[in-house]
Amino acid sequence: MPSLLYLLSVAAVIVPLQSSRQPIMNKYHNLYGNNMSGHDLTNIFGFGIGVLNFLQQGQHFLNQEVPDMVPQFGAMYDFVVIGAGTAGATIAARLSEIHQVEVLLIEAGTKENFLMDIPLLVHMLQLSNDINWKYQTKSSNKYCLGMEGNRCNWPRGKVMGGSSVLNYMIATRGGAEDYDRWAKMGNEGWAYKDVLKYFKKLETIDIPELQSDTTYHGTKGPLHISYPIFHTPMAKAFLDAGKELGYPLLDYNGKNMIGFSYMQSTLINGTRMSSNRAYLHPARNRRNLHVTRESKVKKILIDRHTNRAIGVEFIKHRRIIRVFASKEIILCAGAIGSPQLLMLSGIGPAKHLSELGINVVRDLPVGENLMDHVAFGDLMWTVDEPVSIRINDIINPTYPYMKDFLMRQLGPLTVPGACEALAFIDTKHSTKLHGLPDIELLFIGGGLKGDMILSTVMGLNNRMRQIWSKYTTTYGWTILPMLLKPKSRGWIRLLANDINVKPEIVPNYFDNPEDVKTMINGIKAAISVGQTEAMKLYNSRLINDTLPTCKNYKYDSYDYWECAMRTTSLTIYHYSGTCKMGSKEDPTAVVDPRLKVIGVQGLRVADGSIMPEIISAHTNIPIFMIAEKLADMVKEDWGYLNKSDTGRHAKNNRSIATRYKWCNTLYSMRTLWLFIIIVTTSSAHNFLDIVKNYIHSFGKEEKFTSNSKYDFIIVGAGSSGSVLANRLSENKKWKILLLEAGYMPNFLNRIPIFVGYFQLTDYNWGYNVEPQKNACLGMVNRQCSWPRGRGLGGTSILNYMIHTRGNKLDYDKWASLGNVGWSYTDVLPYFKKSERFNIPGFKNSSYHNENGYLYVEHVPYHTKLATAFLNAGQELGYKIVDYNGQDQKGFSYIQVNIGHGKRCTGATAYLEQINRPNLEIITGARVTKILIDADKRAYGVEYIKDTVWKKVTCSKEVLLSAGTIDSAKLLMLSGIGPKEHLEELNIPVIQDSKVGYSMYEHVGFLGLTFMVNQSESLLQNRLAFNPNVYLEYFLYKRGPITIPGGAEALAFISTKYASDERPDVELLFVSGSLHSDNGQVLKKVLRLSDDLYDTVYKPIEEQDAWSIWPIVQHPRSVGRLTLQSKDPFKPPKMDPNFFSHPADIEIILEGIKHAINISKTKTFQAYGSRLHDLKIPGCKQFEFASDDYWRCAIKHLPSMMNHEIGTVKMGPQTDTYAVVDPQLRVYGIKALRVVDASIMPMIPNGHVNAGIYMIGEKAADMIKESWKSEW
C-alpha cells in the first residue's frame, strides 16, 4: 500500500507538469486513491474483527503497566520522583537500574491505556477531565481573543506518561546553537557536544535512511522514533513545495535544521510511544521500583534547620500520606506543576509567598521566565478532492481506515493529530540554510477549521465556532506558523495556598514587538507555500474569511495579521523556563547546572521548567534528554554511575520488546487470516452480532445525579445486588439507586476460557488471606488469594460460572436452626424463578424453569477427557445425574451460567435486559459508610466517586449486597460489629454484633495432576495459535474457548466420613493442570511460589494432563474477618483458619483416594493416565502418595473456591452469633438489610453463586411484602 500511494502521488504531480499544469481532477476517490481496499461490507466485517484485536492488544497493554501501590505512612525510599511524565518516567526507570536503591514514583493521574495511543485521535484526549489538568491562561486583551473569556486552554497530561500521552508525538531536538547558548549562560555541561550523547541514548531510530547516521542517531534506546506509516498526497505536495521554494529535504535532528521534512514522531508499530510505554513498561518487574498512581502531591517536606528536602506529602484515596527520601527528591511535575509545588513548599518569590501566608524557605524567582511556542491557528486551504484527512471519513466503518488501523495499525489513523510534515525556516534570512530557524511551519494534512472537536479543545468562542463550522464537510490542509524564539516572557503565580487551586498563568504572548514581526513573517511564508505550483496542482485555495475581531483592518495587511494572531493564538504546549537553570551567581536562576534547587539540599527539578531559553523546536525530546542527563548526574553524585545494572536490565528489556513484537505479529497474522475466512462465509453476521451486542450492552452512560431522592439504595452490583435492582424496579413507583465500586467489564470478559486472566486485572479486588499456619504453605508468603469481583456483576464476572444449588438438606438445616422460610421447599421456587434452563435432557424436570433471566446450560463443547471422566464414574458404579435436581450424588458435566457460548453474569442477566427510568446505576462509586441516625435507622450511604465524597439518602431501606468480605467490612466501618473490636479502632459503636464471625469457605486440593499420552487436554499454546479455535467460537459460539477456565465436569461423592445423606466431597474435573498455561496466569492467580511451580510443574510444561480437585463440602474450620483500621480504603484482615480442624484434611484425603481410583479405570488407562509424581517442596520427607505425603501436600496446595460465606450470619434472635434475622434485617438497626452470601448460616454443597441468586430473588419478594401497601 505505501508503494501504491507513492506511485499515485508521483503520478499526481508529474503528469500535470508535463501537460498544461491544470489542477488535478478526479484522480482520488479517497485517501487510498481509487482503491477502497474492499467493499463496504468487507470493511465493516474487518472493523468488527479489528475491535477484538484492539481489545486484546489493549488488555496486553494494561498488563504491562507498573502495578499501583499505596505507600505506608512514613515509608522511606532512597529517591522519590514526583510526576510520571516524560522526565519522571525516564528518571525513575534509570535510577531503578541500580538494584541497591528503592525508587518511589508518585503520579497524580491514572493508567495509560491503548486507546490513548491512537495517533490521529490525539486531540480528543484533551477533552478528558481524567487525564488532562485543563489549565487556562489568565484573561487578556492582547491574545486568545477568539477564545471563550479571552483565555487560552493549556492542556497538561495527568496520566502515566504525562504530557507524552497528550502531545502530538513530534520528535524534534532543536539546533546545536540552542544548547551552546545554554552553556554560554553559565550552564556548564549543557553544550550540544555534552547533550548529543543523551539524545542518542534515548532513541531507537526506525527511519531506515537515518539508521546508518550514528553521529546523530541512536539505535538501542527505549524510545522509538519513526515517520508516520501513512502520508496524504498533500504531505508529499508540501515537501515538493519546499523544494520549489529552494529548501532542502533533510533530517532536522541531524547536522542542520533549516529545510522541509516529514515529521519524525515517537511512534512504534503505528501507535504512540509515551515515556510510560518506553521506560516504565519494560521496568514493571523491578522490585525496587514503586509507583503510586492517583496520588496528588501537596508539598515537599523541608527540614527548616538544615534546609534539606526530606519527604513528600500527598493525598491518595482521600488519605494524607507522607513518605521520606534518604537521598533526594526529584521534582518532575512540568513547567506548571513544578513551580506550583515549589512555591507551596516555601520556595519562590518571598513577597508573593508571604502574601499567601506561606512560610518562606528560600527566596527564588520560581514561576518567572515562562516561555511557550505560540502559533497562529487560522491558515487553512481547501481542495476539491479527498486528498486530505477528514474525520467524518476516517471514523466511517464502511471506509477501510478504521479496519486498517484496528487490525494492522496502518492507514491515516497512524498520523499524529493529522500532523504530517514540518519546515524550519529563518524568515529574516530567507536564503540561510544553517543555524537556528525562527519559525516552524507545521503542516497538517487536514482542515483545522473542519474539526469541531478541535475547536472545543482550543476553547473557541461562539463567533469563531460559527465561522469554523462552515468547513466541517470540506477537504483541506493547514499550516501553523510557530514562533520558535519568543522574546516575550510570562509568569506563573499561586492564587491560594492550596494545591487544588490552579495557579494563575500569564504567558504574555506577543508582548515584545519583535515577536509580532517574526510571526507575521511566518504567516507570509506559509501563504507562499500555498502559492507554489505543487499546491496549485490540487487547486488549493486559502480561506480568507475576515475574523470578526479584525474587521476594521484590511485583509492581508500588517495590522490585520497582528489582530488575527492575537485572536487565534494557539499554544503548542511547550511551556518552559519557570524553574530556570543557571549558575549560582545568576539572580534569575532557580536550579544550578546539576539541576539542584539553589539553597535547598536534596531537591532537584528535571523537566521543561529548567530550560533557561526555549529551544527552536518541540520540547518533548529535549525533556527526555534532560531526564537522561539528570539520571546520570544523580548516579554520578551518589557513586552509582559505573555500578548500575544497566546492562542486565537493558538485555531483559530488549528481550521483552522482542517477545512483545513477535506475539503481536503472530496475533495480527491470525486475525487477518480469520478476517479473510469470515468475509467469505455466509455466517459472518453471527460474529457481527457478538460485536454489536457488546457495543450496545450498557452502552448508555449510567446516570449520575447527586440530589435525587430514592426509595431504596443497593450497595453492590454483584449477583444478589443485580437481582434486587431488577426486581425492585419492577415497581414503577419506586426509585432505585444501585452503587457499584467497579465498572462495566469488557467484551473479553464474556469469553469463558479467559476466566483466569481477569483475576489479574482491576476487575478483582485482589484480596489475600492472612498468612496461614496450616495452609497455603506453597503460596507466596503463605497467603492464598481470595478473588472478589469489582464491576457490574460482581464476582459473577470472575468466577468459573459453575451453577450448583446445593443439597436440599442444606436448606432444611438452615430452617432447623430457626430460619423460618428458608427450607428447601421454601427456596426451590426462587432457584427456579432465577434460571433460564436449557439442558435438553433435563428440561422438563419439575426442578427447572426456562423463563428466568439467568442462563443455565451445559458447556457447548467437551473434550474427550471430560467424557472419559463421566464414563469412569459409570465404570465405578455412579450415575450421571442432574445435581440440581432430585439427586445430587453422582457424575455430571458442569451446569454453567453461559448463554450462547458467552458468560452470563448477574449484570448481563438482570441489568442488561432492562431499561427502566426508575433504576439508576452509578459505577466507580465506592461506598465507605452506611449513614445511621440517632434512632438507629439507616437512611443513606456515603461514597466516593472520582475522588469526590458524596452522600445519598433513601426513604425506605438500605440494602447491602457487597459480598461476604465487604458487607461485613462496611457494617463494622459504620459502627455495627463486635464492640471490643470497634472500640480498639476508635469506631463509635452503634450496635454490638458478631459481624465477621462464622466465616466458612470450601477448600480443596490443587495438586492432583494426571499425565496422558494423547493430545487431548487444554494447553494454552495449542489453543492460542490455532485459528480454527477462534473461528469456531466467533462464528458459532462453540469450541474449547467456551470451557470456563478448563473446568468441565464434577462429581459429588460420599466418603466414609459423611455424616448424613449429603455428599461430603466434590471432585471437580479440569481438562488441564496448573502447568497448562506455562505459568503465565494460574501461577500468578493462585500466588504459587517459584520454588513450588519450578519444581513440580515447570518440567511438564507443554505436556498433556488432566486434574481433579477434591473439595470438602462441609468444612469444620471456621474463620474470622476483622478490620485493619477504620480507613475504608484498607482491605480487611481475613483469617479463614484453614485446616484448624483436622477433619477437613482427612475428608480431602479421602477425596484424593477416590480421584486416584478414577484415574485407574479402564476408561482413563486408555489414555495412559498416570499420576504426576514430582514431590512438592516441603513434603519430600514423606513417601510419595502416602497418607502423610498427601496431608502435607494439601497444606501446601489448597484450592480456594472463593465461596466465602457467613460473616453476617442469618439466625433467630436467640442465636448469639446471628447478625440478621430470617427477613435479612440487621438486628438493632431499622431499614437495613444484608442480601448476599454473607448471611448464609451454613455453607451449602457445591458452588454458592446459584444460592446467592436465590437469596436475591427471595429477598426481593420479602422486601415487596414489607412494603406491599405501596406495591
mmCIF file of N, CA and C in Angstrom, residues 1163-1223:
data_model
loop_
_atom_site.group_PDB
_atom_site.id
_atom_site.type_symbol
_atom_site.label_atom_id
_atom_site.label_comp_id
_atom_site.label_asym_id
_atom_site.label_seq_id
_atom_site.Cartn_x
_atom_site.Cartn_y
_atom_site.Cartn_z
ATOM 1 N N THR A 1163 -11.265 -46.686 31.421
ATOM 2 C CA THR A 1163 -11.512 -45.520 30.560
ATOM 3 C C THR A 1163 -10.297 -44.611 30.522
ATOM 4 N N PHE A 1164 -9.745 -44.308 31.680
ATOM 5 C CA PHE A 1164 -8.596 -43.393 31.716
ATOM 6 C C PHE A 1164 -7.280 -44.087 31.397
ATOM 7 N N GLN A 1165 -7.216 -45.346 31.642
ATOM 8 C CA GLN A 1165 -5.993 -46.057 31.270
ATOM 9 C C GLN A 1165 -5.834 -46.127 29.751
ATOM 10 N N ALA A 1166 -6.952 -46.000 29.039
ATOM 11 C CA ALA A 1166 -6.869 -45.956 27.575
ATOM 12 C C ALA A 1166 -6.101 -44.731 27.093
ATOM 13 N N TYR A 1167 -6.021 -43.711 27.960
ATOM 14 C CA TYR A 1167 -5.243 -42.506 27.634
ATOM 15 C C TYR A 1167 -3.857 -42.542 28.270
ATOM 16 N N GLY A 1168 -3.517 -43.663 28.880
ATOM 17 C CA GLY A 1168 -2.217 -43.772 29.536
ATOM 18 C C GLY A 1168 -2.122 -42.894 30.769
ATOM 19 N N SER A 1169 -3.230 -42.671 31.463
ATOM 20 C CA SER A 1169 -3.224 -41.772 32.615
ATOM 21 C C SER A 1169 -2.314 -42.303 33.717
ATOM 22 N N ARG A 1170 -1.497 -41.417 34.253
ATOM 23 C CA ARG A 1170 -0.585 -41.776 35.339
ATOM 24 C C ARG A 1170 -0.419 -40.555 36.234
ATOM 25 N N LEU A 1171 -0.310 -40.803 37.508
ATOM 26 C CA LEU A 1171 -0.208 -39.717 38.479
ATOM 27 C C LEU A 1171 1.152 -39.039 38.368
ATOM 28 N N HIS A 1172 1.138 -37.733 38.225
ATOM 29 C CA HIS A 1172 2.384 -36.953 38.178
ATOM 30 C C HIS A 1172 3.043 -37.021 39.555
ATOM 31 N N ASP A 1173 4.291 -37.474 39.606
ATOM 32 C CA ASP A 1173 4.861 -37.864 40.896
ATOM 33 C C ASP A 1173 6.067 -37.044 41.340
ATOM 34 N N LEU A 1174 6.221 -35.834 40.806
ATOM 35 C CA LEU A 1174 7.263 -34.966 41.341
ATOM 36 C C LEU A 1174 6.790 -34.395 42.677
ATOM 37 N N LYS A 1175 7.620 -34.550 43.710
ATOM 38 C CA LYS A 1175 7.194 -34.165 45.054
ATOM 39 C C LYS A 1175 7.170 -32.650 45.234
ATOM 40 N N ILE A 1176 6.235 -32.229 46.045
ATOM 41 C CA ILE A 1176 6.122 -30.821 46.404
ATOM 42 C C ILE A 1176 7.243 -30.468 47.375
ATOM 43 N N PRO A 1177 7.969 -29.382 47.128
ATOM 44 C CA PRO A 1177 8.974 -28.952 48.107
ATOM 45 C C PRO A 1177 8.319 -28.745 49.469
ATOM 46 N N GLY A 1178 8.949 -29.220 50.487
ATOM 47 C CA GLY A 1178 8.366 -29.149 51.818
ATOM 48 C C GLY A 1178 7.717 -30.448 52.230
ATOM 49 N N CYS A 1179 7.530 -31.352 51.273
ATOM 50 C CA CYS A 1179 6.932 -32.660 51.582
ATOM 51 C C CYS A 1179 7.843 -33.810 51.151
ATOM 52 N N LYS A 1180 9.075 -33.496 50.845
ATOM 53 C CA LYS A 1180 9.976 -34.514 50.295
ATOM 54 C C LYS A 1180 10.371 -35.571 51.327
ATOM 55 N N GLN A 1181 10.130 -35.278 52.619
ATOM 56 C CA GLN A 1181 10.493 -36.242 53.652
ATOM 57 C C GLN A 1181 9.519 -37.410 53.718
ATOM 58 N N PHE A 1182 8.371 -37.257 53.001
ATOM 59 C CA PHE A 1182 7.363 -38.312 53.035
ATOM 60 C C PHE A 1182 7.388 -39.134 51.751
ATOM 61 N N GLU A 1183 7.018 -40.384 51.865
ATOM 62 C CA GLU A 1183 6.926 -41.253 50.687
ATOM 63 C C GLU A 1183 5.797 -40.743 49.791
ATOM 64 N N PHE A 1184 6.096 -40.587 48.508
ATOM 65 C CA PHE A 1184 5.084 -40.054 47.593
ATOM 66 C C PHE A 1184 3.832 -40.928 47.626
ATOM 67 N N ALA A 1185 2.684 -40.258 47.671
ATOM 68 C CA ALA A 1185 1.351 -40.874 47.636
ATOM 69 C C ALA A 1185 0.978 -41.575 48.932
ATOM 70 N N SER A 1186 1.831 -41.478 49.960
ATOM 71 C CA SER A 1186 1.411 -41.979 51.269
ATOM 72 C C SER A 1186 0.432 -40.999 51.889
ATOM 73 N N ASP A 1187 -0.311 -41.439 52.897
ATOM 74 C CA ASP A 1187 -1.277 -40.557 53.538
ATOM 75 C C ASP A 1187 -0.597 -39.314 54.109
ATOM 76 N N ASP A 1188 0.557 -39.518 54.723
ATOM 77 C CA ASP A 1188 1.258 -38.366 55.306
ATOM 78 C C ASP A 1188 1.736 -37.407 54.223
ATOM 79 N N TYR A 1189 2.135 -37.964 53.076
ATOM 80 C CA TYR A 1189 2.532 -37.079 51.977
ATOM 81 C C TYR A 1189 1.351 -36.223 51.531
ATOM 82 N N TRP A 1190 0.192 -36.861 51.377
ATOM 83 C CA TRP A 1190 -0.968 -36.094 50.911
ATOM 84 C C TRP A 1190 -1.402 -35.074 51.958
ATOM 85 N N ARG A 1191 -1.316 -35.412 53.237
ATOM 86 C CA ARG A 1191 -1.668 -34.436 54.270
ATOM 87 C C ARG A 1191 -0.760 -33.204 54.169
ATOM 88 N N CYS A 1192 0.509 -33.462 53.919
ATOM 89 C CA CYS A 1192 1.454 -32.350 53.753
ATOM 90 C C CYS A 1192 1.151 -31.565 52.480
ATOM 91 N N ALA A 1193 0.887 -32.284 51.405
ATOM 92 C CA ALA A 1193 0.638 -31.636 50.117
ATOM 93 C C ALA A 1193 -0.624 -30.777 50.161
ATOM 94 N N ILE A 1194 -1.646 -31.256 50.860
ATOM 95 C CA ILE A 1194 -2.891 -30.485 50.976
ATOM 96 C C ILE A 1194 -2.619 -29.128 51.628
ATOM 97 N N LYS A 1195 -1.761 -29.135 52.642
ATOM 98 C CA LYS A 1195 -1.438 -27.870 53.317
ATOM 99 C C LYS A 1195 -0.657 -26.928 52.402
ATOM 100 N N HIS A 1196 0.125 -27.485 51.491
ATOM 101 C CA HIS A 1196 0.923 -26.647 50.596
ATOM 102 C C HIS A 1196 0.121 -26.122 49.409
ATOM 103 N N LEU A 1197 -0.820 -26.944 48.908
ATOM 104 C CA LEU A 1197 -1.539 -26.559 47.687
ATOM 105 C C LEU A 1197 -3.052 -26.627 47.868
ATOM 106 N N PRO A 1198 -3.604 -25.874 48.792
ATOM 107 C CA PRO A 1198 -5.064 -25.884 48.928
ATOM 108 C C PRO A 1198 -5.717 -25.121 47.777
ATOM 109 N N SER A 1199 -6.898 -25.539 47.418
ATOM 110 C CA SER A 1199 -7.653 -24.810 46.389
ATOM 111 C C SER A 1199 -8.654 -23.897 47.067
ATOM 112 N N MET A 1200 -8.618 -22.612 46.664
ATOM 113 C CA MET A 1200 -9.617 -21.660 47.145
ATOM 114 C C MET A 1200 -10.762 -21.648 46.135
ATOM 115 N N MET A 1201 -11.948 -21.966 46.569
ATOM 116 C CA MET A 1201 -13.078 -21.972 45.650
ATOM 117 C C MET A 1201 -13.808 -20.637 45.636
ATOM 118 N N ASN A 1202 -13.359 -19.711 46.505
ATOM 119 C CA ASN A 1202 -13.950 -18.370 46.551
ATOM 120 C C ASN A 1202 -15.433 -18.413 46.893
ATOM 121 N N HIS A 1203 -15.751 -19.288 47.840
ATOM 122 C CA HIS A 1203 -17.135 -19.455 48.284
ATOM 123 C C HIS A 1203 -17.301 -18.959 49.719
ATOM 124 N N GLU A 1204 -16.669 -17.825 50.041
ATOM 125 C CA GLU A 1204 -16.712 -17.338 51.413
ATOM 126 C C GLU A 1204 -18.160 -17.009 51.808
ATOM 127 N N ILE A 1205 -18.534 -17.430 53.001
ATOM 128 C CA ILE A 1205 -19.906 -17.157 53.473
ATOM 129 C C ILE A 1205 -19.877 -16.868 54.974
ATOM 130 N N GLY A 1206 -20.997 -16.373 55.519
ATOM 131 C CA GLY A 1206 -21.275 -16.431 56.931
ATOM 132 C C GLY A 1206 -20.872 -15.270 57.798
ATOM 133 N N THR A 1207 -20.215 -14.249 57.259
ATOM 134 C CA THR A 1207 -19.716 -13.155 58.108
ATOM 135 C C THR A 1207 -20.814 -12.245 58.637
ATOM 136 N N VAL A 1208 -22.009 -12.350 58.051
ATOM 137 C CA VAL A 1208 -23.177 -11.590 58.539
ATOM 138 C C VAL A 1208 -24.293 -12.615 58.718
ATOM 139 N N LYS A 1209 -24.057 -13.532 59.587
ATOM 140 C CA LYS A 1209 -24.864 -14.748 59.704
ATOM 141 C C LYS A 1209 -26.349 -14.468 59.953
ATOM 142 N N MET A 1210 -27.191 -15.231 59.257
ATOM 143 C CA MET A 1210 -28.636 -15.193 59.482
ATOM 144 C C MET A 1210 -28.999 -16.170 60.597
ATOM 145 N N GLY A 1211 -29.877 -15.759 61.460
ATOM 146 C CA GLY A 1211 -30.336 -16.654 62.524
ATOM 147 C C GLY A 1211 -31.430 -16.013 63.347
ATOM 148 N N PRO A 1212 -32.058 -16.806 64.178
ATOM 149 C CA PRO A 1212 -33.098 -16.258 65.053
ATOM 150 C C PRO A 1212 -32.456 -15.380 66.125
ATOM 151 N N GLN A 1213 -33.283 -14.648 66.826
ATOM 152 C CA GLN A 1213 -32.771 -13.704 67.830
ATOM 153 C C GLN A 1213 -32.070 -14.417 68.975
ATOM 154 N N THR A 1214 -32.376 -15.703 69.137
ATOM 155 C CA THR A 1214 -31.747 -16.478 70.213
ATOM 156 C C THR A 1214 -30.322 -16.903 69.851
ATOM 157 N N ASP A 1215 -29.943 -16.779 68.586
ATOM 158 C CA ASP A 1215 -28.593 -17.150 68.139
ATOM 159 C C ASP A 1215 -27.672 -15.973 68.405
ATOM 160 N N THR A 1216 -26.753 -16.129 69.347
ATOM 161 C CA THR A 1216 -25.881 -15.010 69.723
ATOM 162 C C THR A 1216 -24.925 -14.608 68.619
ATOM 163 N N TYR A 1217 -24.730 -15.465 67.626
ATOM 164 C CA TYR A 1217 -23.836 -15.137 66.513
ATOM 165 C C TYR A 1217 -24.588 -14.586 65.299
ATOM 166 N N ALA A 1218 -25.908 -14.501 65.403
ATOM 167 C CA ALA A 1218 -26.692 -14.004 64.274
ATOM 168 C C ALA A 1218 -26.588 -12.482 64.183
ATOM 169 N N VAL A 1219 -26.437 -11.996 62.950
ATOM 170 C CA VAL A 1219 -26.361 -10.558 62.675
ATOM 171 C C VAL A 1219 -27.647 -10.072 62.018
ATOM 172 N N VAL A 1220 -28.265 -10.935 61.200
ATOM 173 C CA VAL A 1220 -29.531 -10.584 60.549
ATOM 174 C C VAL A 1220 -30.572 -11.634 60.892
ATOM 175 N N ASP A 1221 -31.827 -11.219 60.853
ATOM 176 C CA ASP A 1221 -32.922 -12.148 61.126
ATOM 177 C C ASP A 1221 -33.314 -12.867 59.840
ATOM 178 N N PRO A 1222 -34.234 -13.797 59.877
ATOM 179 C CA PRO A 1222 -34.611 -14.529 58.657
ATOM 180 C C PRO A 1222 -35.225 -13.662 57.564
ATOM 181 N N GLN A 1223 -35.579 -12.426 57.887
ATOM 182 C CA GLN A 1223 -36.001 -11.481 56.858
ATOM 183 C C GLN A 1223 -34.814 -10.660 56.343
#
